[in-house]
């Protein structure tokens, strides 16, 4: 600068200044030769363009951002030979292919040249807390199939730099999807504890491991300046094992990616470190895979990286388990709908072949794929968590509407192909469809057209033993062993009872709940279960994202409402209470108890209708229980995660709000209580207080988030003995209600619907039955996703099984289908070892929380 000022800003002064700079930068700072000094670099700089698939803009704008941002990167690659760029999300590549084919062709050429790196292996950069286990599988299945079919290679690294916490089963699923590496940085945002590692082995519930790296620069949008390079070393927490790190640079969130200035700055940083020193040496012209290749070699040579077991809990954005409740409800319902469609369509598609007759029914592969891709899109990490603008939820709501319409059509077509009729058709025998893989015996409400004086409103499905696939619908007459009663024992206090439980309801709260089988009171004296509470919910900054620990200090019980009887039995009893939340908001809660059914689960069910018009409030429902344990259990994808019920340490206290799926449980030796739900994900257990999160009311970025009408179901399931398969399976049943149809010959179709069953320890869950990818022409979607040399002749059925309780389990897959062989495969349905099948039986053994996939070849 002195030379520039002294030379009066002339051209000569500029040249003189550059001569001076070369003393510190060397002679190659203006070319990629600056990286050819031969000195070992420890910072690997890789360009990246994080484009949120939706956030403060809708999907339509994202599509334009992709084309603009990636075109710029292709141009930079032409001008800067050292520039390598990575980007994830198969959905974004598909949009580019469809809408901007000329840009896509340019990107594809850069991929072939090794400059542009598809990464991540998933359909979008999705949330990992709330999607079901099968949704996580499909993120990888659809993502990896797209990348392989379009670019010739699968991804090796799972890439999620901006997601709000990481499920404990991700390492296992990554491994099964062909990825042994994981990159993120989001835990650097923790607002209580600092995560202790940079490079480490992350271990899943089943013991599977992936090699994980979190950029020590603590960003995925680095500006590539001196400070970013320096922090890549000064904030590195694993220097004693390996000093290298990734520096992910480029404009992000809204796209853009690396700029000319970023690349020029990195050249100068490298030049300074070679010429002067004192700055970590950075290199370009490397990929993310080059970085992980080196780490894996070190591990193979004996380097012992630190190990982290279980979930990577994110100590921020805890409100995302609850915000945008109807969007989360749609996600749960869509996952269940797809499960049912695949099961019924699979059987319908092979029925004609087995009967050696012609059938016009074809497995609706394209429709199913379209539905899955839409569900996976809505699981993007700012969509499903509820942290996008209102336009995004207008888009997702419209998409879900179309999805449910398509899904209902596919269900009816599959049922028709299997010979089922509508219940009110006037033909056939009433039957219930059970799409779960175990026997069920339940009380069901009959369609309105069926209820008469002679024909009760409720019926028993399945009888004493239940049934798989199809179950009989039997009359339910009153008997001393199958009843439910309700009475007002004193003014405003109602007693509901069946052979399992007796409970008192006062003002909408449960003041007593007795398990009659052992005469045990479940509610502590003076406490109230199903108590609605409301909190002030004013986070420090991120409204839709965050709920802070101090909100717990603002607890306020909602006032008791008037209760009245709405169902008097003998098969089901119910009381309803309307509670005023404010002048604009109310909640109407119905507490119901069914007659006890032999072999069926019995629980206390709550169904709430809510009109919600609040401002920065948080609605929850509490369940104090007479149980003592320092840990509570929560369902997660394909397993259980246990979390503290105390605040002993800052790590314990940080988990004051956590994610669960269909149930949460608090058990002690000999007894426990599970709380089931049909669409909620936020939960907390502190001491003996279990608390289900219902609704929030943030005002940014969507000022109307959650405003309007909501339907919520949840239940209390007490149980003798430890947490076991009863909770796991009852929660499935709670979320998968039986549907009533008619069939002209139930006895002929029943064996076919139960032609694939799982026997053995009840901890084993048969979660999915579907047709195999790349089967013959009645399944394959066409050229879009057919992989090289993967087209299979004939038909196959894929089943996915997992161990749900945390112990080695043995079982047997039994089938009456003409299966010629069985192979075990990974999530991408690559065939592995052949498994013996004898007389239609396949013996299997799974380790704790293992996910296993098998292909049955017909």
PDB file of N, CA and C in Angstrom, residues 424-460:
ATOM      1  N   UNK A 424     -70.076 -51.265   1.762  1.00  0.00           N
ATOM      2  CA  UNK A 424     -71.486 -50.947   1.552  1.00  0.00           C
ATOM      3  C   UNK A 424     -71.996 -51.367   0.176  1.00  0.00           C
ATOM      4  N   UNK A 425     -71.261 -52.255  -0.512  1.00  0.00           N
ATOM      5  CA  UNK A 425     -71.689 -52.697  -1.837  1.00  0.00           C
ATOM      6  C   UNK A 425     -72.894 -53.623  -1.765  1.00  0.00           C
ATOM      7  N   UNK A 426     -73.154 -54.197  -0.583  1.00  0.00           N
ATOM      8  CA  UNK A 426     -74.261 -55.127  -0.450  1.00  0.00           C
ATOM      9  C   UNK A 426     -73.912 -56.549  -0.818  1.00  0.00           C
ATOM     10  N   UNK A 427     -72.665 -56.804  -1.145  1.00  0.00           N
ATOM     11  CA  UNK A 427     -72.224 -58.140  -1.537  1.00  0.00           C
ATOM     12  C   UNK A 427     -71.038 -58.563  -0.673  1.00  0.00           C
ATOM     13  N   UNK A 428     -70.876 -59.868  -0.543  1.00  0.00           N
ATOM     14  CA  UNK A 428     -69.709 -60.390   0.139  1.00  0.00           C
ATOM     15  C   UNK A 428     -69.837 -60.392   1.652  1.00  0.00           C
ATOM     16  N   UNK A 429     -68.801 -60.946   2.287  1.00  0.00           N
ATOM     17  CA  UNK A 429     -68.723 -61.068   3.741  1.00  0.00           C
ATOM     18  C   UNK A 429     -67.847 -59.954   4.303  1.00  0.00           C
ATOM     19  N   UNK A 430     -68.283 -59.295   5.375  1.00  0.00           N
ATOM     20  CA  UNK A 430     -67.427 -58.248   5.967  1.00  0.00           C
ATOM     21  C   UNK A 430     -66.106 -58.826   6.474  1.00  0.00           C
ATOM     22  N   UNK A 431     -65.006 -58.161   6.149  1.00  0.00           N
ATOM     23  CA  UNK A 431     -63.674 -58.566   6.605  1.00  0.00           C
ATOM     24  C   UNK A 431     -62.873 -57.301   6.898  1.00  0.00           C
ATOM     25  N   UNK A 432     -61.810 -57.457   7.674  1.00  0.00           N
ATOM     26  CA  UNK A 432     -60.897 -56.342   7.963  1.00  0.00           C
ATOM     27  C   UNK A 432     -59.551 -56.629   7.311  1.00  0.00           C
ATOM     28  N   UNK A 433     -58.941 -55.589   6.742  1.00  0.00           N
ATOM     29  CA  UNK A 433     -57.612 -55.719   6.147  1.00  0.00           C
ATOM     30  C   UNK A 433     -56.578 -55.375   7.204  1.00  0.00           C
ATOM     31  N   UNK A 434     -55.693 -56.319   7.493  1.00  0.00           N
ATOM     32  CA  UNK A 434     -54.598 -56.113   8.439  1.00  0.00           C
ATOM     33  C   UNK A 434     -53.287 -56.105   7.662  1.00  0.00           C
ATOM     34  N   UNK A 435     -52.690 -54.934   7.498  1.00  0.00           N
ATOM     35  CA  UNK A 435     -51.450 -54.825   6.728  1.00  0.00           C
ATOM     36  C   UNK A 435     -50.203 -54.976   7.590  1.00  0.00           C
ATOM     37  N   UNK A 436     -50.387 -55.223   8.889  1.00  0.00           N
ATOM     38  CA  UNK A 436     -49.246 -55.493   9.756  1.00  0.00           C
ATOM     39  C   UNK A 436     -48.957 -56.991   9.764  1.00  0.00           C
ATOM     40  N   UNK A 437     -47.746 -57.351  10.156  1.00  0.00           N
ATOM     41  CA  UNK A 437     -47.267 -58.723   9.964  1.00  0.00           C
ATOM     42  C   UNK A 437     -47.460 -59.605  11.187  1.00  0.00           C
ATOM     43  N   UNK A 438     -48.457 -59.295  12.002  1.00  0.00           N
ATOM     44  CA  UNK A 438     -48.764 -60.157  13.138  1.00  0.00           C
ATOM     45  C   UNK A 438     -50.272 -60.166  13.348  1.00  0.00           C
ATOM     46  N   UNK A 439     -50.710 -61.128  14.126  1.00  0.00           N
ATOM     47  CA  UNK A 439     -52.139 -61.268  14.393  1.00  0.00           C
ATOM     48  C   UNK A 439     -52.631 -60.109  15.245  1.00  0.00           C
ATOM     49  N   UNK A 440     -53.834 -59.654  14.923  1.00  0.00           N
ATOM     50  CA  UNK A 440     -54.439 -58.558  15.673  1.00  0.00           C
ATOM     51  C   UNK A 440     -55.856 -58.947  16.074  1.00  0.00           C
ATOM     52  N   UNK A 441     -56.220 -58.528  17.254  1.00  0.00           N
ATOM     53  CA  UNK A 441     -57.588 -58.716  17.719  1.00  0.00           C
ATOM     54  C   UNK A 441     -58.011 -57.408  18.367  1.00  0.00           C
ATOM     55  N   UNK A 442     -58.968 -56.724  17.741  1.00  0.00           N
ATOM     56  CA  UNK A 442     -59.310 -55.376  18.175  1.00  0.00           C
ATOM     57  C   UNK A 442     -60.805 -55.117  18.083  1.00  0.00           C
ATOM     58  N   UNK A 443     -61.207 -54.082  18.787  1.00  0.00           N
ATOM     59  CA  UNK A 443     -62.542 -53.537  18.657  1.00  0.00           C
ATOM     60  C   UNK A 443     -62.498 -52.463  17.584  1.00  0.00           C
ATOM     61  N   UNK A 444     -63.378 -52.552  16.593  1.00  0.00           N
ATOM     62  CA  UNK A 444     -63.383 -51.555  15.518  1.00  0.00           C
ATOM     63  C   UNK A 444     -64.777 -50.952  15.400  1.00  0.00           C
ATOM     64  N   UNK A 445     -64.785 -49.704  14.974  1.00  0.00           N
ATOM     65  CA  UNK A 445     -66.048 -49.030  14.712  1.00  0.00           C
ATOM     66  C   UNK A 445     -66.495 -49.356  13.303  1.00  0.00           C
ATOM     67  N   UNK A 446     -67.700 -49.833  13.161  1.00  0.00           N
ATOM     68  CA  UNK A 446     -68.219 -50.204  11.863  1.00  0.00           C
ATOM     69  C   UNK A 446     -68.609 -48.952  11.074  1.00  0.00           C
ATOM     70  N   UNK A 447     -68.595 -49.041   9.742  1.00  0.00           N
ATOM     71  CA  UNK A 447     -69.063 -47.909   8.938  1.00  0.00           C
ATOM     72  C   UNK A 447     -70.480 -47.528   9.324  1.00  0.00           C
ATOM     73  N   UNK A 448     -70.785 -46.238   9.179  1.00  0.00           N
ATOM     74  CA  UNK A 448     -72.090 -45.734   9.623  1.00  0.00           C
ATOM     75  C   UNK A 448     -73.242 -46.498   8.998  1.00  0.00           C
ATOM     76  N   UNK A 449     -73.061 -46.952   7.759  1.00  0.00           N
ATOM     77  CA  UNK A 449     -74.140 -47.655   7.066  1.00  0.00           C
ATOM     78  C   UNK A 449     -74.447 -49.008   7.688  1.00  0.00           C
ATOM     79  N   UNK A 450     -73.545 -49.492   8.542  1.00  0.00           N
ATOM     80  CA  UNK A 450     -73.717 -50.831   9.118  1.00  0.00           C
ATOM     81  C   UNK A 450     -74.399 -50.819  10.471  1.00  0.00           C
ATOM     82  N   UNK A 451     -74.386 -49.682  11.142  1.00  0.00           N
ATOM     83  CA  UNK A 451     -74.872 -49.626  12.515  1.00  0.00           C
ATOM     84  C   UNK A 451     -76.407 -49.583  12.547  1.00  0.00           C
ATOM     85  N   UNK A 452     -77.017 -50.569  13.155  1.00  0.00           N
ATOM     86  CA  UNK A 452     -78.459 -50.619  13.347  1.00  0.00           C
ATOM     87  C   UNK A 452     -78.740 -51.117  14.758  1.00  0.00           C
ATOM     88  N   UNK A 453     -80.012 -51.169  15.109  1.00  0.00           N
ATOM     89  CA  UNK A 453     -80.364 -51.703  16.423  1.00  0.00           C
ATOM     90  C   UNK A 453     -79.936 -53.152  16.562  1.00  0.00           C
ATOM     91  N   UNK A 454     -80.096 -53.885  15.477  1.00  0.00           N
ATOM     92  CA  UNK A 454     -79.729 -55.294  15.515  1.00  0.00           C
ATOM     93  C   UNK A 454     -78.227 -55.497  15.348  1.00  0.00           C
ATOM     94  N   UNK A 455     -77.584 -54.518  14.750  1.00  0.00           N
ATOM     95  CA  UNK A 455     -76.155 -54.655  14.436  1.00  0.00           C
ATOM     96  C   UNK A 455     -75.406 -53.545  15.160  1.00  0.00           C
ATOM     97  N   UNK A 456     -74.617 -53.855  16.185  1.00  0.00           N
ATOM     98  CA  UNK A 456     -73.983 -52.816  17.005  1.00  0.00           C
ATOM     99  C   UNK A 456     -73.020 -51.933  16.199  1.00  0.00           C
ATOM    100  N   UNK A 457     -72.726 -50.780  16.772  1.00  0.00           N
ATOM    101  CA  UNK A 457     -71.818 -49.824  16.137  1.00  0.00           C
ATOM    102  C   UNK A 457     -70.395 -50.356  16.107  1.00  0.00           C
ATOM    103  N   UNK A 458     -70.065 -51.245  17.032  1.00  0.00           N
ATOM    104  CA  UNK A 458     -68.713 -51.787  17.125  1.00  0.00           C
ATOM    105  C   UNK A 458     -68.730 -53.295  16.876  1.00  0.00           C
ATOM    106  N   UNK A 459     -67.609 -53.780  16.403  1.00  0.00           N
ATOM    107  CA  UNK A 459     -67.463 -55.217  16.160  1.00  0.00           C
ATOM    108  C   UNK A 459     -66.070 -55.648  16.579  1.00  0.00           C
ATOM    109  N   UNK A 460     -65.928 -56.941  16.800  1.00  0.00           N
ATOM    110  CA  UNK A 460     -64.628 -57.499  17.138  1.00  0.00           C
ATOM    111  C   UNK A 460     -63.999 -58.051  15.875  1.00  0.00           C
TER     112      UNK A 460
END
